[in-house]
Amino acid sequence: MRRRTDGALEYVGRTDFQVKLRGQRIELGEIETALEADPDVMRAVVVVHRDDRGEEALVAYLVGRRAAAWSDVRAHLSARVPSYMIPAHVVHLDTLPLSVNGKLDRTALPAPAARSAADEYQAPRTAAERAVATVFADVLGIDRVGVTDSFFDLGGNSLIATRVASALGSDLGIDFPLQWMFSDPTPQSLGQRIQKWANDGVDGAGASLNVLLPIRTRGTAEPLFCVHPFIGLAWSYAGLGRELTQDRPIYGLQSPALTEGEPHLETIPDFAARYVREIRSIQPHGPYHLVGWSLGGVIAHEMAVQLQDAGEEVRLLGLLDSYVGIDRRVENSATTADLLGGVGLDLPDDSVLDELAPDGQFDAERAAALLRVVGGPLAALTAPELERIYGNALRAPALIDAHRPRAFEGDLVFFTAALDDGFHVDPVTCWGQFVRGSIDEHPVDATHWTMTTPDALAAIAPHLERPRRRPRHAAPDTGRDSDPDDSANRPHSVR
């Protein structure tokens, strides 16, 4: 059971039917409930089926007034559950098999026919679509990619997106904009973009550094706005595209210092005011959903206060390991690897870091060389440009320390980096005087610098989709069994 926002209890299935598939923790009952929300479905059962090859996939068995097409079932579910919870097979039955005592006999459910989600495959038709599909398949290590398959639904993330952009840029002979990977993540839509560039000579290069970064623009649900960490880029939120329902738009907010000249924004309220203008250009009125990581969490909190000052509703405020009023005397300085985590990139291996940053500290010349090794659009940045980005990153602690937060009239959803060595600040102690509602803490199996990796976002996303109350000191959301959280026994300290 879970409690809805109107206070009523809602049945979401038995907890003993929780499964893990391809690294994702899935409540089968939640999918069944979503299916039964369709008026034509009288009863739904979802199981994990293993085929003759040993491959596992979700199968939905439906009893209803009519046999719906798989595409209709997918469209219905895509507005209610994340893409990884959409069954690959649908089997229509007149009745469900029962045991002698009248209970559902899951062992008697028939195996699905060969027809599956793969039968919805549409082959690329144009040269541009074939080029995109080929690169997708190569970098993701899969056999084939259909023209309507989303890069992020196939398992892509912001790191892999830079490799796709680099490969396509090399193939096409252009500075392929990373922006396109976020706004047009299918071979069909990217092919159209490429064809338009070929016809008009307009490529939109550099848009991936713009203040407003469209990660997914399609959908009718209330958008989610994600504020950058201290490095200023919001690319690493791209992984949410796979975790959230497909009808929900997602936008990143990035530092103006990446693309705009002087003067710089001087205070947290200045940043918040600029970003409020940006999000209202997309969504003029609430309810608003805001998320921020590190420095971005402090900015998101101030944005929420400013929106409330304007009479708007803020329905979700989520902070990823973000703190105010901390003791910086014991705070560790950022390394080159940390910076890459904030950008959403990762090192190919430890030897590269040893070679390019032997002391572990940021150096613009070394970072430029490192990004050339990693590839992607940032590889074109010069050392002076990286120095400017890093200089703005160094301003983050002073911005936070000078900020005097005001009170947000609402609840706060807080995600703690549970794997950090050393000390942590209790979010209730940190934010309690600046939040008038509850503070619900969700420890995540990550460090501060890995809060937007695919595994971390998989744990975070369900609470952004439908915030739920949990004990303040619960076990980390890992998607697997873990030891009890020891936060009550840890000293409180910093981020």
Short mmCIF file of C-alpha atoms in Angstrom, two decimals, residues 104-434:
data_model
loop_
_atom_site.label_atom_id
_atom_site.label_comp_id
_atom_site.label_asym_id
_atom_site.label_seq_id
_atom_site.Cartn_x
_atom_site.Cartn_y
_atom_site.Cartn_z
CA LEU A 104 -3.48 -17.68 -9.24
CA ASP A 105 -1.23 -20.42 -10.61
CA ARG A 106 1.75 -18.52 -12.02
CA THR A 107 3.44 -21.72 -13.13
CA ALA A 108 0.52 -22.39 -15.50
CA LEU A 109 0.83 -19.06 -17.32
CA PRO A 110 1.69 -19.75 -20.96
CA ALA A 111 5.04 -18.73 -22.41
CA PRO A 112 4.80 -15.64 -24.59
CA ALA A 113 4.94 -16.03 -28.34
CA ALA A 114 8.01 -14.86 -30.19
CA ARG A 115 6.32 -11.54 -30.87
CA SER A 116 7.65 -8.88 -28.49
CA ALA A 117 8.68 -5.27 -28.26
CA ALA A 118 11.33 -6.09 -30.86
CA ASP A 119 8.53 -6.60 -33.40
CA GLU A 120 7.89 -2.88 -33.15
CA TYR A 121 11.32 -2.40 -34.71
CA GLN A 122 11.38 0.02 -37.62
CA ALA A 123 14.50 -0.08 -39.75
CA PRO A 124 16.32 3.18 -40.59
CA ARG A 125 15.35 4.48 -44.02
CA THR A 126 17.68 7.36 -44.81
CA ALA A 127 21.46 7.54 -44.87
CA ALA A 128 21.43 9.87 -41.84
CA GLU A 129 19.19 7.51 -39.85
CA ARG A 130 21.41 4.55 -40.74
CA ALA A 131 24.52 6.46 -39.64
CA VAL A 132 22.97 7.35 -36.28
CA ALA A 133 21.59 3.83 -35.70
CA THR A 134 24.98 2.30 -36.51
CA VAL A 135 26.82 4.53 -34.01
CA PHE A 136 24.16 3.90 -31.34
CA ALA A 137 24.55 0.14 -31.79
CA ASP A 138 28.35 0.35 -31.74
CA VAL A 139 28.72 2.39 -28.57
CA LEU A 140 25.90 0.61 -26.71
CA GLY A 141 27.03 -2.88 -27.77
CA ILE A 142 23.64 -4.00 -29.13
CA ASP A 143 22.73 -5.80 -32.34
CA ARG A 144 20.34 -3.32 -33.92
CA VAL A 145 18.67 0.01 -33.24
CA GLY A 146 15.29 0.99 -34.64
CA VAL A 147 14.51 4.38 -36.06
CA THR A 148 12.29 5.32 -33.10
CA ASP A 149 14.47 3.81 -30.35
CA SER A 150 15.56 6.41 -27.78
CA PHE A 151 19.28 6.46 -26.99
CA PHE A 152 18.60 6.88 -23.27
CA ASP A 153 15.91 4.17 -23.19
CA LEU A 154 18.48 1.79 -24.69
CA GLY A 155 20.80 2.40 -21.74
CA GLY A 156 22.69 5.48 -22.84
CA ASN A 157 23.86 8.15 -20.41
CA SER A 158 25.63 11.51 -20.58
CA LEU A 159 29.08 9.93 -20.76
CA ILE A 160 28.17 7.65 -23.65
CA ALA A 161 26.34 10.53 -25.34
CA THR A 162 29.63 12.42 -25.66
CA ARG A 163 31.13 9.42 -27.44
CA VAL A 164 28.19 9.30 -29.85
CA ALA A 165 28.50 13.03 -30.53
CA SER A 166 32.23 12.65 -31.14
CA ALA A 167 31.77 9.67 -33.49
CA LEU A 168 28.97 11.31 -35.49
CA GLY A 169 30.89 14.59 -35.63
CA SER A 170 33.86 12.73 -37.08
CA ASP A 171 31.70 10.84 -39.58
CA LEU A 172 29.85 13.98 -40.70
CA GLY A 173 32.78 16.38 -40.56
CA ILE A 174 31.10 18.81 -38.15
CA ASP A 175 31.32 19.83 -34.48
CA PHE A 176 28.31 17.67 -33.63
CA PRO A 177 26.28 19.45 -30.89
CA LEU A 178 25.80 17.36 -27.76
CA GLN A 179 22.53 19.28 -27.36
CA TRP A 180 21.04 17.16 -30.13
CA MET A 181 21.57 13.99 -28.11
CA PHE A 182 19.34 15.34 -25.36
CA SER A 183 16.60 16.97 -27.44
CA ASP A 184 16.46 14.42 -30.30
CA PRO A 185 17.62 11.06 -28.93
CA THR A 186 16.29 8.77 -31.71
CA PRO A 187 17.80 7.96 -35.14
CA GLN A 188 14.68 9.39 -36.73
CA SER A 189 14.80 12.79 -35.00
CA LEU A 190 18.60 13.02 -35.15
CA GLY A 191 18.49 12.07 -38.81
CA GLN A 192 16.10 14.93 -39.45
CA ARG A 193 18.43 17.30 -37.58
CA ILE A 194 21.39 16.14 -39.64
CA GLN A 195 19.45 16.48 -42.88
CA LYS A 196 18.42 20.01 -41.94
CA TRP A 197 22.05 20.85 -41.21
CA ALA A 198 23.05 19.44 -44.61
CA ASN A 199 20.37 21.50 -46.36
CA ASP A 200 20.59 24.75 -44.39
CA GLY A 201 24.10 24.67 -42.96
CA VAL A 202 22.78 25.36 -39.44
CA ASP A 203 24.13 22.99 -36.81
CA GLY A 204 23.39 24.73 -33.52
CA ALA A 205 26.88 23.98 -32.22
CA GLY A 206 27.56 25.11 -28.69
CA ALA A 207 23.94 24.77 -27.58
CA SER A 208 24.96 22.04 -25.13
CA LEU A 209 26.48 24.79 -22.97
CA ASN A 210 23.43 27.07 -23.02
CA VAL A 211 21.80 28.10 -19.74
CA LEU A 212 18.65 26.09 -20.50
CA LEU A 213 19.50 22.54 -21.58
CA PRO A 214 16.55 20.55 -22.97
CA ILE A 215 17.07 16.92 -21.98
CA ARG A 216 13.56 15.80 -22.98
CA THR A 217 11.07 18.31 -24.33
CA ARG A 218 8.23 15.94 -25.19
CA GLY A 219 5.43 15.09 -22.78
CA THR A 220 2.41 16.59 -21.10
CA ALA A 221 3.37 16.00 -17.45
CA GLU A 222 4.78 18.74 -15.24
CA PRO A 223 8.46 19.30 -16.20
CA LEU A 224 11.40 18.56 -13.94
CA PHE A 225 14.05 21.32 -13.75
CA CYS A 226 17.54 20.21 -12.67
CA VAL A 227 20.13 22.72 -11.43
CA HIS A 228 23.83 22.16 -12.14
CA PRO A 229 26.45 21.28 -9.49
CA PHE A 230 29.43 23.54 -8.86
CA ILE A 231 31.08 22.86 -12.23
CA GLY A 232 28.13 24.53 -13.96
CA LEU A 233 27.00 21.77 -16.37
CA ALA A 234 23.75 19.79 -16.16
CA TRP A 235 24.62 17.02 -18.63
CA SER A 236 24.76 14.34 -15.96
CA TYR A 237 21.00 14.57 -15.36
CA ALA A 238 20.42 13.04 -18.82
CA GLY A 239 20.17 9.59 -17.23
CA LEU A 240 16.84 10.61 -15.68
CA GLY A 241 15.33 10.30 -19.16
CA ARG A 242 15.39 6.52 -18.79
CA GLU A 243 14.21 6.46 -15.18
CA LEU A 244 11.22 8.84 -15.27
CA THR A 245 7.96 8.28 -17.12
CA GLN A 246 8.26 9.13 -20.79
CA ASP A 247 5.59 11.84 -20.76
CA ARG A 248 7.66 14.02 -18.39
CA PRO A 249 9.83 16.81 -19.86
CA ILE A 250 13.26 17.30 -18.28
CA TYR A 251 15.39 20.43 -18.46
CA GLY A 252 18.82 21.21 -17.09
CA LEU A 253 19.96 24.64 -15.88
CA GLN A 254 23.61 25.54 -16.52
CA SER A 255 25.83 28.38 -15.37
CA PRO A 256 25.72 31.49 -17.61
CA ALA A 257 29.49 31.76 -17.03
CA LEU A 258 29.99 28.89 -19.49
CA THR A 259 28.77 30.90 -22.47
CA GLU A 260 28.31 34.52 -21.40
CA GLY A 261 30.85 37.23 -20.68
CA GLU A 262 31.01 39.62 -17.80
CA PRO A 263 29.41 40.54 -15.52
CA HIS A 264 29.09 37.31 -13.57
CA LEU A 265 26.18 36.64 -11.27
CA GLU A 266 27.36 37.54 -7.79
CA THR A 267 24.96 35.84 -5.35
CA ILE A 268 22.77 32.76 -4.97
CA PRO A 269 19.62 34.93 -5.33
CA ASP A 270 21.08 36.30 -8.59
CA PHE A 271 21.51 32.78 -9.97
CA ALA A 272 18.06 31.77 -8.75
CA ALA A 273 16.38 34.81 -10.32
CA ARG A 274 18.06 34.10 -13.66
CA TYR A 275 17.03 30.46 -13.60
CA VAL A 276 13.46 31.29 -12.55
CA ARG A 277 13.20 33.45 -15.68
CA GLU A 278 14.50 30.55 -17.75
CA ILE A 279 12.06 27.97 -16.41
CA ARG A 280 9.10 30.35 -16.67
CA SER A 281 9.89 30.74 -20.36
CA ILE A 282 9.06 27.02 -20.58
CA GLN A 283 6.41 26.76 -17.86
CA PRO A 284 4.88 30.17 -17.04
CA HIS A 285 3.06 28.90 -13.95
CA GLY A 286 3.35 26.08 -11.43
CA PRO A 287 3.23 23.58 -9.98
CA TYR A 288 7.04 23.46 -10.30
CA HIS A 289 9.38 20.54 -9.70
CA LEU A 290 12.98 21.48 -8.83
CA VAL A 291 16.08 19.38 -8.20
CA GLY A 292 19.62 20.50 -7.47
CA TRP A 293 22.92 18.78 -6.78
CA SER A 294 25.63 20.29 -4.56
CA LEU A 295 25.69 24.07 -5.26
CA GLY A 296 22.63 23.48 -7.43
CA GLY A 297 20.63 22.37 -4.41
CA VAL A 298 21.22 25.68 -2.65
CA ILE A 299 20.18 27.53 -5.81
CA ALA A 300 17.10 25.31 -6.23
CA HIS A 301 16.01 26.08 -2.65
CA GLU A 302 16.29 29.82 -3.33
CA MET A 303 14.40 29.38 -6.63
CA ALA A 304 11.59 27.68 -4.72
CA VAL A 305 11.41 30.59 -2.28
CA GLN A 306 11.36 33.14 -5.11
CA LEU A 307 8.62 31.23 -6.93
CA GLN A 308 6.54 31.15 -3.75
CA ASP A 309 7.11 34.90 -3.36
CA ALA A 310 5.55 35.23 -6.83
CA GLY A 311 2.50 33.26 -5.71
CA GLU A 312 3.47 30.03 -7.48
CA GLU A 313 3.24 26.47 -6.16
CA VAL A 314 6.40 24.37 -5.81
CA ARG A 315 5.31 20.75 -5.68
CA LEU A 316 8.74 19.13 -5.45
CA LEU A 317 12.05 20.39 -4.05
CA GLY A 318 14.76 17.75 -4.14
CA LEU A 319 18.38 18.24 -3.05
CA LEU A 320 21.22 15.87 -3.93
CA ASP A 321 23.81 15.97 -1.13
CA SER A 322 23.58 19.77 -0.87
CA TYR A 323 24.36 21.74 2.28
CA VAL A 324 24.58 25.23 3.75
CA GLY A 325 26.37 26.52 6.85
CA ILE A 326 29.13 23.89 6.88
CA ASP A 327 32.63 23.93 8.34
CA ARG A 328 34.99 24.17 5.34
CA ARG A 329 38.15 23.74 7.38
CA VAL A 330 37.77 19.97 7.04
CA GLU A 331 36.44 19.94 3.49
CA ASN A 332 38.55 18.17 0.87
CA SER A 333 39.60 20.10 -2.25
CA ALA A 334 38.27 18.94 -5.61
CA THR A 335 40.46 16.71 -7.79
CA THR A 336 40.43 16.37 -11.56
CA ALA A 337 38.42 13.16 -11.20
CA ASP A 338 35.90 15.02 -9.01
CA LEU A 339 35.52 17.68 -11.67
CA LEU A 340 34.80 15.03 -14.28
CA GLY A 341 32.14 13.60 -11.98
CA GLY A 342 30.51 17.03 -11.84
CA VAL A 343 30.61 17.27 -15.62
CA GLY A 344 29.07 13.83 -15.95
CA LEU A 345 32.20 12.22 -17.40
CA ASP A 346 34.48 9.52 -16.12
CA LEU A 347 38.11 8.59 -16.60
CA PRO A 348 38.85 5.71 -18.98
CA ASP A 349 41.14 4.15 -16.35
CA ASP A 350 43.34 5.13 -13.42
CA SER A 351 46.49 5.27 -15.53
CA VAL A 352 45.14 8.25 -17.47
CA LEU A 353 44.64 10.19 -14.25
CA ASP A 354 48.11 9.22 -13.03
CA GLU A 355 49.65 10.44 -16.27
CA LEU A 356 47.72 13.69 -16.69
CA ALA A 357 47.24 14.69 -13.05
CA PRO A 358 49.87 12.93 -10.97
CA ASP A 359 49.21 15.11 -7.93
CA GLY A 360 45.45 14.57 -8.22
CA GLN A 361 44.79 18.32 -8.36
CA PHE A 362 43.14 20.30 -11.13
CA ASP A 363 45.37 21.79 -13.78
CA ALA A 364 43.89 23.41 -16.88
CA GLU A 365 46.54 22.09 -19.29
CA ARG A 366 46.22 18.56 -17.91
CA ALA A 367 42.41 18.77 -17.91
CA ALA A 368 42.40 19.87 -21.55
CA ALA A 369 44.57 16.89 -22.45
CA LEU A 370 42.34 14.60 -20.39
CA LEU A 371 39.18 15.77 -22.15
CA ARG A 372 40.81 15.18 -25.51
CA VAL A 373 41.38 11.58 -24.40
CA VAL A 374 37.80 11.18 -23.14
CA GLY A 375 36.39 12.83 -26.29
CA GLY A 376 33.10 14.60 -26.90
CA PRO A 377 32.28 18.30 -27.30
CA LEU A 378 34.35 19.41 -24.28
CA ALA A 379 37.44 18.07 -26.03
CA ALA A 380 37.44 21.27 -28.09
CA LEU A 381 37.76 23.51 -25.02
CA THR A 382 41.11 25.20 -24.62
CA ALA A 383 43.08 25.38 -21.38
CA PRO A 384 42.17 29.09 -20.86
CA GLU A 385 38.47 28.25 -21.31
CA LEU A 386 38.72 25.40 -18.82
CA GLU A 387 40.53 27.72 -16.44
CA ARG A 388 37.56 30.08 -16.62
CA ILE A 389 35.11 27.26 -15.93
CA TYR A 390 37.20 26.07 -13.01
CA GLY A 391 37.53 29.61 -11.69
CA ASN A 392 33.76 29.86 -11.55
CA ALA A 393 33.63 26.48 -9.83
CA LEU A 394 35.99 27.78 -7.17
CA ARG A 395 33.53 30.56 -6.44
CA ALA A 396 30.89 28.06 -5.33
CA PRO A 397 31.94 27.75 -1.66
CA ALA A 398 32.05 31.53 -1.26
CA LEU A 399 28.63 31.87 -2.92
CA ILE A 400 27.16 29.34 -0.50
CA ASP A 401 28.88 30.79 2.57
CA ALA A 402 27.64 34.30 1.78
CA HIS A 403 24.07 33.10 1.24
CA ARG A 404 21.45 33.54 3.93
CA PRO A 405 18.61 31.14 3.05
CA ARG A 406 15.02 32.10 3.62
CA ALA A 407 12.26 29.66 4.59
CA PHE A 408 10.65 27.42 1.99
CA GLU A 409 7.01 26.66 2.78
CA GLY A 410 6.88 23.00 1.85
CA ASP A 411 8.50 19.59 2.13
CA LEU A 412 12.09 18.79 1.19
CA VAL A 413 13.24 15.50 -0.35
CA PHE A 414 16.92 15.02 0.47
CA PHE A 415 19.34 12.48 -1.02
CA THR A 416 22.47 11.73 1.02
CA ALA A 417 25.69 10.34 -0.46
CA ALA A 418 25.92 7.28 1.78
CA LEU A 419 29.28 6.00 0.51
CA ASP A 420 31.34 9.07 1.32
CA ASP A 421 34.27 8.40 3.60
CA GLY A 422 34.50 10.78 6.53
CA PHE A 423 31.72 12.90 7.97
CA HIS A 424 28.23 13.93 6.96
CA VAL A 425 25.93 16.75 7.91
CA ASP A 426 22.50 15.75 9.16
CA PRO A 427 20.13 17.35 6.58
CA VAL A 428 17.58 18.10 9.27
CA THR A 429 20.19 20.01 11.27
CA CYS A 430 21.39 21.77 8.13
CA TRP A 431 18.06 22.67 6.47
CA GLY A 432 15.52 22.40 9.30
CA GLN A 433 15.32 26.14 10.00
CA PHE A 434 14.90 26.87 6.27
#
